[in-house]
Amino acid sequence: MENKAVSQSTVNGDETQTFKERKLRQPDTKWAWVVCAVGAASNIIVLGCAYCFGVIFPFLLDDFKEGKSDTAWMGSFAMASSGLFGPIAGRLTDCFGARAVVVCGSLMSAAGLLLTSLVPNLYLMLLTYGGIFGFGSSLIYISIFEIVPRCFIKHRSLATGLITMSTGASLVVMSPVCQALIDAYGWRGAFRGMSGCALVIFVMGWTLDPNVACEEAGESVEETKPSKTKETSKILDLSMWRNITFVVLAISSFFVFIGHTIPIVHLARYSEELGVDTDLVAWLYSCIGITSLLTRILGSKLCDVIGSQSVVLAFGMCGAIVTSVLLPLAINWTWLLFFSISYGLVDGLITIGVNLSCLQVLTQKQRAQGFGFYQLCLTSAILFGAPIGGLVADKTRSYPIAFLFAGGIEAVGVFILLIFICARRVKFSRSKILIG
């Protein structure tokens, strides 16, 4: 009788296991593309709520009268928070899965934006916009970059490129929305409207089923969980910092994005100083977003052809030239439009290049937290970039000098990566000669 019960239990266990295996999602299916679309849409909304700060920036300057540098901290912190909290977001994604983290992140983002609409001063805005909303946006952003590549094997580069496009698309979609909300309800009403947009992610996030049937090694998520018991007991995985390529890539990207971020925040105020109408300024941000969006589609293929690090080198230097030369020479809206198109072009290629470079040097086990740490480096640069640019502009009373400084910092980051690649090739050539 007892053996019969054991046998029955074993059969039931096998049936349960078979049932669970049937429920695992297969990669490169229609469902995988649904996940990719949901991920891109979620990032468009949440990143757009941060990157459209440049549209709100002039109104905050006039309302709070705290100076360019102090006011720029609000936007730079919000934009940087998607990566500043990256290691924590990566750890939470490993523990609870992308779906739960994205759903919770949407609620936190909506709450942060709603509270921002009520703040009486910039210091509270730093907490609500940079802290609460920023942490929620980080949960969404990091989780999306963890789950989408896991749903693909054959089309992983293309899928990664599509969700990377979300930064550019966020400017295209959210800048006009933000400007329309400001025109109708003021900047406080704009934050309330964006809070409602963030709640859309709460609905879409339920489609992100984390149970994917196989990885590169052909293992299911359910099968790999028991083998990770010891690894998940660690609070943070720091193994990626023993990879010299990852370390150099993080350092060079830090300098590149310090300089690259300065124009996106200060463009609106600089345009107003040149006499450009505020409605036309929103179109400049849309042009940046459109060109960045289109080039990211092509950029994922270009990375396959010449390599992602080569893309970062080539277009990082182009970005330095665009920022330090084209923008200071701008004298009217037509010149600013030309700059916006050029800036969007290099922005799309740089962003797809650095993200793919990072994902390529990380193992599957390192990907969630490693990408979180990498985003921490990038967004630390974003955090300091805009305030530094505002400080230079305040001290010199000249935006062109601030933009020249930005281009120089971006060039430093490119040279760091170039020196490392050259040194690595020399070392490889010598070892090949010795073996020969």
Short mmCIF file of C-alpha atoms in Angstrom, two decimals:
data_model
loop_
_atom_site.label_atom_id
_atom_site.label_comp_id
_atom_site.label_asym_id
_atom_site.label_seq_id
_atom_site.Cartn_x
_atom_site.Cartn_y
_atom_site.Cartn_z
CA MET A 1 0.00 0.00 0.00
CA GLU A 2 2.82 2.36 0.88
CA ASN A 3 4.74 1.50 -2.31
CA LYS A 4 1.59 2.18 -4.29
CA ALA A 5 1.31 5.62 -2.70
CA VAL A 6 4.94 6.36 -3.47
CA SER A 7 4.46 5.21 -7.03
CA GLN A 8 1.34 7.34 -7.38
CA SER A 9 3.22 10.31 -5.91
CA THR A 10 6.08 9.78 -8.35
CA VAL A 11 3.67 9.65 -11.28
CA ASN A 12 1.94 12.80 -10.10
CA GLY A 13 5.33 14.49 -9.67
CA ASP A 14 6.35 13.53 -13.20
CA GLU A 15 3.03 14.80 -14.54
CA THR A 16 3.49 18.07 -12.65
CA GLN A 17 7.02 18.43 -13.96
CA THR A 18 5.86 17.70 -17.52
CA PHE A 19 3.06 20.25 -17.09
CA LYS A 20 5.54 22.90 -15.91
CA GLU A 21 7.84 22.15 -18.83
CA ARG A 22 4.92 22.69 -21.22
CA LYS A 23 4.27 26.08 -19.63
CA LEU A 24 7.85 27.28 -20.25
CA ARG A 25 8.03 29.83 -23.05
CA GLN A 26 10.12 29.13 -26.13
CA PRO A 27 12.65 31.71 -27.42
CA ASP A 28 12.38 33.38 -30.84
CA THR A 29 8.60 32.92 -30.97
CA LYS A 30 5.76 35.40 -31.43
CA TRP A 31 5.55 35.67 -27.65
CA ALA A 32 9.22 36.74 -27.57
CA TRP A 33 8.48 39.60 -29.95
CA VAL A 34 5.51 40.61 -27.78
CA VAL A 35 7.90 40.82 -24.82
CA CYS A 36 10.29 42.90 -26.93
CA ALA A 37 7.48 45.28 -27.94
CA VAL A 38 6.26 45.62 -24.35
CA GLY A 39 9.81 46.22 -23.16
CA ALA A 40 10.43 48.91 -25.76
CA ALA A 41 7.10 50.63 -24.99
CA SER A 42 7.76 50.54 -21.24
CA ASN A 43 11.20 52.09 -21.64
CA ILE A 44 9.84 54.73 -24.01
CA ILE A 45 7.38 55.89 -21.36
CA VAL A 46 9.59 55.74 -18.29
CA LEU A 47 12.73 57.11 -19.95
CA GLY A 48 10.68 59.77 -21.70
CA CYS A 49 9.43 61.03 -18.35
CA ALA A 50 13.08 61.66 -17.41
CA TYR A 51 14.62 62.75 -20.72
CA CYS A 52 11.94 65.34 -21.47
CA PHE A 53 13.26 67.28 -18.46
CA GLY A 54 14.98 69.59 -20.94
CA VAL A 55 11.52 70.83 -22.00
CA ILE A 56 10.56 71.50 -18.35
CA PHE A 57 13.96 72.96 -17.40
CA PRO A 58 13.29 76.62 -18.42
CA PHE A 59 10.02 76.69 -16.45
CA LEU A 60 11.76 75.43 -13.31
CA LEU A 61 14.47 78.08 -13.74
CA ASP A 62 11.83 80.82 -13.90
CA ASP A 63 9.74 79.40 -11.05
CA PHE A 64 12.38 78.49 -8.45
CA LYS A 65 15.17 80.89 -9.60
CA GLU A 66 17.94 78.62 -8.28
CA GLY A 67 20.42 78.92 -11.17
CA LYS A 68 21.27 76.62 -14.09
CA SER A 69 23.59 74.27 -12.21
CA ASP A 70 21.36 73.66 -9.18
CA THR A 71 18.25 73.20 -11.30
CA ALA A 72 20.03 70.86 -13.71
CA TRP A 73 20.72 68.47 -10.81
CA MET A 74 17.02 67.56 -10.71
CA GLY A 75 16.90 66.33 -14.29
CA SER A 76 20.35 64.76 -14.30
CA PHE A 77 19.53 62.77 -11.15
CA ALA A 78 16.25 61.54 -12.65
CA MET A 79 17.98 60.53 -15.90
CA ALA A 80 20.86 58.93 -14.02
CA SER A 81 18.69 57.01 -11.57
CA SER A 82 17.84 54.33 -14.12
CA GLY A 83 21.44 53.21 -13.70
CA LEU A 84 22.38 54.56 -10.28
CA PHE A 85 20.09 51.97 -8.72
CA GLY A 86 21.11 49.42 -11.37
CA PRO A 87 22.92 46.90 -9.12
CA ILE A 88 19.96 46.83 -6.71
CA ALA A 89 17.48 46.51 -9.58
CA GLY A 90 19.55 43.70 -11.09
CA ARG A 91 19.61 41.84 -7.80
CA LEU A 92 15.84 42.21 -7.35
CA THR A 93 15.30 40.96 -10.91
CA ASP A 94 17.39 37.86 -10.17
CA CYS A 95 15.36 37.18 -7.02
CA PHE A 96 11.79 37.98 -8.07
CA GLY A 97 11.75 37.94 -11.87
CA ALA A 98 11.31 40.71 -14.42
CA ARG A 99 7.49 40.75 -14.35
CA ALA A 100 7.16 41.44 -10.63
CA VAL A 101 9.91 44.05 -10.67
CA VAL A 102 8.48 45.92 -13.68
CA VAL A 103 4.97 46.01 -12.17
CA CYS A 104 6.29 47.35 -8.86
CA GLY A 105 8.53 49.81 -10.71
CA SER A 106 5.57 51.25 -12.61
CA LEU A 107 3.67 51.95 -9.39
CA MET A 108 6.72 53.59 -7.81
CA SER A 109 7.37 55.71 -10.92
CA ALA A 110 3.77 56.92 -11.03
CA ALA A 111 3.87 57.80 -7.33
CA GLY A 112 7.15 59.69 -7.72
CA LEU A 113 5.87 61.77 -10.64
CA LEU A 114 2.62 62.58 -8.84
CA LEU A 115 4.49 63.73 -5.72
CA THR A 116 6.85 65.82 -7.89
CA SER A 117 3.87 67.84 -9.11
CA LEU A 118 3.26 68.93 -5.50
CA VAL A 119 6.77 69.92 -4.36
CA PRO A 120 7.32 73.49 -3.07
CA ASN A 121 11.09 73.54 -3.72
CA LEU A 122 13.90 71.85 -5.64
CA TYR A 123 15.20 69.91 -2.66
CA LEU A 124 11.99 67.90 -2.33
CA MET A 125 11.99 67.43 -6.10
CA LEU A 126 15.38 65.77 -5.76
CA LEU A 127 13.73 63.19 -3.48
CA THR A 128 10.50 62.65 -5.43
CA TYR A 129 11.73 62.97 -9.03
CA GLY A 130 15.30 61.75 -8.65
CA GLY A 131 14.73 59.30 -5.80
CA ILE A 132 11.26 57.74 -5.90
CA PHE A 133 10.61 58.05 -9.63
CA GLY A 134 14.28 57.33 -10.37
CA PHE A 135 14.28 54.06 -8.43
CA GLY A 136 11.05 52.97 -10.09
CA SER A 137 12.43 53.75 -13.55
CA SER A 138 15.58 51.75 -12.72
CA LEU A 139 13.49 48.70 -11.81
CA ILE A 140 11.75 48.87 -15.18
CA TYR A 141 14.82 49.65 -17.29
CA ILE A 142 17.17 47.00 -15.88
CA SER A 143 14.47 44.28 -15.86
CA ILE A 144 13.66 44.91 -19.51
CA PHE A 145 17.30 44.54 -20.51
CA GLU A 146 17.48 41.30 -18.54
CA ILE A 147 14.37 39.56 -19.88
CA VAL A 148 14.33 40.60 -23.56
CA PRO A 149 17.76 39.18 -24.56
CA ARG A 150 16.82 35.99 -22.67
CA CYS A 151 13.79 35.53 -24.96
CA PHE A 152 15.95 35.38 -28.09
CA ILE A 153 18.83 33.35 -29.46
CA LYS A 154 18.84 33.89 -33.23
CA HIS A 155 17.68 37.51 -33.17
CA ARG A 156 19.24 38.65 -29.90
CA SER A 157 21.25 41.56 -31.38
CA LEU A 158 18.20 42.87 -33.22
CA ALA A 159 15.98 42.58 -30.15
CA THR A 160 18.58 44.30 -27.97
CA GLY A 161 18.85 47.05 -30.56
CA LEU A 162 15.08 47.54 -30.56
CA ILE A 163 14.85 48.04 -26.80
CA THR A 164 17.95 50.23 -26.89
CA MET A 165 16.04 52.41 -29.36
CA SER A 166 13.68 53.28 -26.55
CA THR A 167 15.86 56.19 -25.37
CA GLY A 168 15.59 57.91 -28.73
CA ALA A 169 11.94 57.01 -29.13
CA SER A 170 11.21 58.40 -25.67
CA LEU A 171 12.22 61.88 -26.85
CA VAL A 172 10.10 61.53 -29.99
CA VAL A 173 7.00 60.45 -28.08
CA MET A 174 7.24 62.17 -24.72
CA SER A 175 8.70 65.60 -25.64
CA PRO A 176 5.59 66.73 -27.60
CA VAL A 177 3.35 65.14 -24.95
CA CYS A 178 5.21 66.98 -22.19
CA GLN A 179 5.07 70.29 -24.08
CA ALA A 180 1.33 69.88 -24.70
CA LEU A 181 0.74 69.15 -21.02
CA ILE A 182 2.77 72.22 -20.02
CA ASP A 183 0.84 74.43 -22.43
CA ALA A 184 -2.48 73.16 -21.07
CA TYR A 185 -1.80 72.67 -17.35
CA GLY A 186 1.64 74.10 -16.52
CA TRP A 187 4.72 72.12 -15.48
CA ARG A 188 2.99 70.68 -12.41
CA GLY A 189 0.15 69.40 -14.56
CA ALA A 190 2.74 67.88 -16.91
CA PHE A 191 4.12 65.76 -14.08
CA ARG A 192 0.60 64.59 -13.18
CA GLY A 193 -0.03 63.63 -16.80
CA MET A 194 3.24 61.70 -16.96
CA SER A 195 2.23 59.90 -13.76
CA GLY A 196 -0.81 58.57 -15.59
CA CYS A 197 1.39 57.44 -18.48
CA ALA A 198 3.59 55.48 -16.06
CA LEU A 199 0.54 53.49 -14.91
CA VAL A 200 0.20 52.10 -18.46
CA ILE A 201 3.37 50.10 -17.77
CA PHE A 202 1.59 48.43 -14.84
CA VAL A 203 -0.88 46.87 -17.31
CA MET A 204 1.71 45.91 -19.94
CA GLY A 205 4.13 44.47 -17.40
CA TRP A 206 1.96 41.41 -16.71
CA THR A 207 2.86 40.00 -20.15
CA LEU A 208 6.54 39.61 -19.15
CA ASP A 209 6.56 35.91 -18.26
CA PRO A 210 10.09 35.17 -16.94
CA ASN A 211 9.82 31.38 -17.54
CA VAL A 212 11.81 30.98 -20.75
CA ALA A 213 12.47 27.43 -21.95
CA CYS A 214 16.11 27.66 -22.97
CA GLU A 215 19.23 29.79 -22.99
CA GLU A 216 22.38 29.61 -25.06
CA ALA A 217 23.25 26.39 -23.28
CA GLY A 218 19.78 24.92 -23.92
CA GLU A 219 18.73 24.85 -20.25
CA SER A 220 15.37 25.92 -18.91
CA VAL A 221 15.01 28.57 -16.28
CA GLU A 222 13.38 26.03 -13.98
CA GLU A 223 16.30 23.62 -14.42
CA THR A 224 18.96 26.18 -13.60
CA LYS A 225 17.36 27.45 -10.39
CA PRO A 226 18.56 24.58 -8.09
CA SER A 227 22.14 24.95 -9.31
CA LYS A 228 22.09 28.66 -8.42
CA THR A 229 21.20 28.21 -4.77
CA LYS A 230 24.67 29.05 -3.53
CA GLU A 231 25.11 31.90 -6.00
CA THR A 232 21.84 33.61 -5.09
CA SER A 233 22.86 33.61 -1.44
CA LYS A 234 25.34 36.34 -2.33
CA ILE A 235 24.00 39.86 -2.04
CA LEU A 236 25.87 41.09 -5.11
CA ASP A 237 27.91 39.35 -7.80
CA LEU A 238 31.16 41.29 -8.39
CA SER A 239 32.85 38.80 -10.71
CA MET A 240 32.47 41.03 -13.76
CA TRP A 241 34.95 43.52 -12.25
CA ARG A 242 37.74 40.95 -12.75
CA ASN A 243 37.22 41.34 -16.51
CA ILE A 244 39.64 44.07 -17.67
CA THR A 245 37.61 44.70 -20.85
CA PHE A 246 34.49 45.37 -18.81
CA VAL A 247 36.40 47.72 -16.48
CA VAL A 248 37.96 49.76 -19.30
CA LEU A 249 34.63 49.91 -21.15
CA ALA A 250 32.94 51.25 -18.01
CA ILE A 251 35.63 53.91 -17.43
CA SER A 252 35.71 55.13 -21.04
CA SER A 253 31.90 55.21 -21.24
CA PHE A 254 31.82 57.28 -18.05
CA PHE A 255 33.85 60.07 -19.68
CA VAL A 256 32.00 59.81 -23.00
CA PHE A 257 28.60 60.24 -21.36
CA ILE A 258 29.68 63.11 -19.10
CA GLY A 259 30.26 65.20 -22.20
CA HIS A 260 27.49 63.66 -24.27
CA THR A 261 24.76 64.45 -21.72
CA ILE A 262 25.43 68.18 -21.30
CA PRO A 263 23.72 69.40 -24.52
CA ILE A 264 20.50 67.42 -24.02
CA VAL A 265 19.64 69.26 -20.77
CA HIS A 266 20.87 72.75 -21.69
CA LEU A 267 19.68 72.84 -25.30
CA ALA A 268 16.28 74.36 -24.42
CA ARG A 269 17.72 77.25 -22.40
CA TYR A 270 20.45 77.89 -24.97
CA SER A 271 17.81 78.00 -27.69
CA GLU A 272 15.77 80.53 -25.73
CA GLU A 273 18.86 82.72 -25.33
CA LEU A 274 19.18 82.68 -29.13
CA GLY A 275 15.56 83.84 -29.42
CA VAL A 276 13.98 80.53 -30.50
CA ASP A 277 10.28 80.09 -29.65
CA THR A 278 9.53 77.52 -26.94
CA ASP A 279 7.22 75.52 -29.22
CA LEU A 280 10.06 75.08 -31.71
CA VAL A 281 12.38 73.89 -28.94
CA ALA A 282 10.18 70.81 -28.40
CA TRP A 283 10.66 69.99 -32.08
CA LEU A 284 14.44 70.04 -31.61
CA TYR A 285 14.13 67.33 -28.98
CA SER A 286 11.81 65.37 -31.25
CA CYS A 287 14.36 65.57 -34.08
CA ILE A 288 17.05 64.25 -31.74
CA GLY A 289 14.76 61.40 -30.78
CA ILE A 290 13.73 60.53 -34.34
CA THR A 291 17.29 60.40 -35.70
CA SER A 292 18.50 58.52 -32.64
CA LEU A 293 15.66 56.04 -33.04
CA LEU A 294 16.35 55.38 -36.72
CA THR A 295 20.10 55.01 -36.31
CA ARG A 296 19.71 52.47 -33.51
CA ILE A 297 17.87 50.17 -35.90
CA LEU A 298 20.81 50.35 -38.32
CA GLY A 299 23.34 50.48 -35.50
CA SER A 300 22.62 46.94 -34.30
CA LYS A 301 23.51 45.64 -37.77
CA LEU A 302 26.56 47.92 -38.00
CA CYS A 303 27.81 46.46 -34.71
CA ASP A 304 27.60 42.99 -36.25
CA VAL A 305 29.68 44.14 -39.23
CA ILE A 306 32.50 46.22 -37.68
CA GLY A 307 32.11 45.39 -33.99
CA SER A 308 30.33 47.29 -31.22
CA GLN A 309 33.53 48.76 -29.74
CA SER A 310 34.55 50.15 -33.14
CA VAL A 311 31.14 51.84 -33.36
CA VAL A 312 31.73 53.46 -29.97
CA LEU A 313 35.17 54.72 -31.08
CA ALA A 314 34.05 56.16 -34.41
CA PHE A 315 30.85 57.83 -33.35
CA GLY A 316 32.07 58.83 -29.91
CA MET A 317 34.60 61.05 -31.64
CA CYS A 318 31.92 62.31 -34.02
CA GLY A 319 29.81 63.18 -30.99
CA ALA A 320 32.67 65.17 -29.48
CA ILE A 321 32.99 67.18 -32.69
CA VAL A 322 29.24 67.76 -32.99
CA THR A 323 28.98 69.02 -29.39
CA SER A 324 32.11 71.19 -29.34
CA VAL A 325 31.86 72.62 -32.87
CA LEU A 326 28.34 72.55 -34.32
CA LEU A 327 26.43 73.65 -31.24
CA PRO A 328 28.59 76.70 -30.35
CA LEU A 329 28.32 77.84 -33.99
CA ALA A 330 24.51 77.73 -33.93
CA ILE A 331 22.96 81.18 -34.41
CA ASN A 332 19.32 80.38 -35.24
CA TRP A 333 16.74 77.60 -35.28
CA THR A 334 17.96 76.20 -38.61
CA TRP A 335 21.46 75.71 -37.21
CA LEU A 336 20.03 74.17 -34.06
CA LEU A 337 17.93 71.79 -36.17
CA PHE A 338 21.08 70.70 -38.05
CA PHE A 339 22.81 70.13 -34.71
CA SER A 340 19.84 68.15 -33.36
CA ILE A 341 19.84 65.80 -36.35
CA SER A 342 23.62 65.30 -36.10
CA TYR A 343 23.48 64.80 -32.33
CA GLY A 344 20.66 62.27 -32.63
CA LEU A 345 22.63 60.36 -35.26
CA VAL A 346 25.70 59.90 -33.08
CA ASP A 347 23.60 59.41 -29.93
CA GLY A 348 21.83 56.40 -31.41
CA LEU A 349 25.03 54.75 -32.59
CA ILE A 350 26.95 55.44 -29.37
CA THR A 351 24.14 54.08 -27.20
CA ILE A 352 23.64 50.87 -29.16
CA GLY A 353 27.43 50.43 -29.29
CA VAL A 354 28.05 50.75 -25.54
CA ASN A 355 25.07 48.56 -24.56
CA LEU A 356 25.96 45.76 -26.95
CA SER A 357 29.63 45.99 -25.95
CA CYS A 358 28.65 45.52 -22.32
CA LEU A 359 26.28 42.60 -22.95
CA GLN A 360 28.85 40.85 -25.15
CA VAL A 361 31.59 40.82 -22.49
CA LEU A 362 29.27 39.52 -19.73
CA THR A 363 28.31 35.91 -19.15
CA GLN A 364 24.65 34.93 -18.84
CA LYS A 365 24.95 34.64 -15.05
CA GLN A 366 26.55 38.10 -14.83
CA ARG A 367 24.15 39.83 -17.21
CA ALA A 368 21.48 41.23 -14.87
CA GLN A 369 23.80 42.60 -12.19
CA GLY A 370 26.69 43.30 -14.57
CA PHE A 371 24.47 45.40 -16.80
CA GLY A 372 23.20 47.11 -13.65
CA PHE A 373 26.74 48.03 -12.60
CA TYR A 374 27.51 49.25 -16.12
CA GLN A 375 24.42 51.44 -16.12
CA LEU A 376 25.56 52.74 -12.74
CA CYS A 377 28.75 54.00 -14.41
CA LEU A 378 26.88 55.52 -17.36
CA THR A 379 24.26 57.23 -15.28
CA SER A 380 26.81 58.52 -12.78
CA ALA A 381 28.20 60.38 -15.78
CA ILE A 382 24.70 61.61 -16.63
CA LEU A 383 24.23 62.70 -13.02
CA PHE A 384 27.33 64.91 -13.01
CA GLY A 385 27.35 65.95 -16.66
CA ALA A 386 24.49 68.46 -16.80
CA PRO A 387 25.35 70.22 -13.49
CA ILE A 388 29.01 70.51 -14.53
CA GLY A 389 27.92 72.00 -17.85
CA GLY A 390 25.61 74.41 -16.04
CA LEU A 391 28.43 75.37 -13.63
CA VAL A 392 30.80 76.13 -16.51
CA ALA A 393 28.08 78.17 -18.22
CA ASP A 394 27.36 80.12 -15.01
CA LYS A 395 31.02 80.84 -14.27
CA THR A 396 31.99 81.82 -17.82
CA ARG A 397 28.55 83.30 -18.68
CA SER A 398 28.87 81.45 -21.97
CA TYR A 399 27.11 78.30 -23.15
CA PRO A 400 29.53 77.85 -26.13
CA ILE A 401 32.45 77.43 -23.71
CA ALA A 402 30.43 74.85 -21.76
CA PHE A 403 29.73 72.91 -24.97
CA LEU A 404 33.41 73.07 -25.96
CA PHE A 405 34.26 71.62 -22.55
CA ALA A 406 31.67 68.86 -23.06
CA GLY A 407 33.17 67.83 -26.39
CA GLY A 408 36.64 67.66 -24.84
CA ILE A 409 35.50 65.36 -22.03
CA GLU A 410 33.78 63.08 -24.55
CA ALA A 411 36.99 62.87 -26.58
CA VAL A 412 38.93 61.79 -23.47
CA GLY A 413 36.64 58.78 -23.06
CA VAL A 414 37.11 57.78 -26.69
CA PHE A 415 40.91 57.95 -26.37
CA ILE A 416 40.87 55.72 -23.26
CA LEU A 417 39.04 52.98 -25.16
CA LEU A 418 41.25 53.48 -28.24
CA ILE A 419 44.46 53.08 -26.22
CA PHE A 420 43.14 49.88 -24.60
CA ILE A 421 42.11 48.35 -27.94
CA CYS A 422 45.49 49.19 -29.49
CA ALA A 423 47.36 47.75 -26.49
CA ARG A 424 45.27 44.59 -26.62
CA ARG A 425 45.99 44.12 -30.33
CA VAL A 426 49.73 44.63 -29.80
CA LYS A 427 49.70 42.03 -27.00
CA PHE A 428 47.75 39.61 -29.21
CA SER A 429 50.19 40.12 -32.10
CA ARG A 430 53.20 39.45 -29.88
CA SER A 431 51.69 36.30 -28.44
CA LYS A 432 50.87 35.11 -31.96
CA ILE A 433 54.50 35.68 -33.05
CA LEU A 434 55.80 33.77 -30.00
CA ILE A 435 53.47 30.85 -30.68
CA GLY A 436 54.48 30.87 -34.34
#
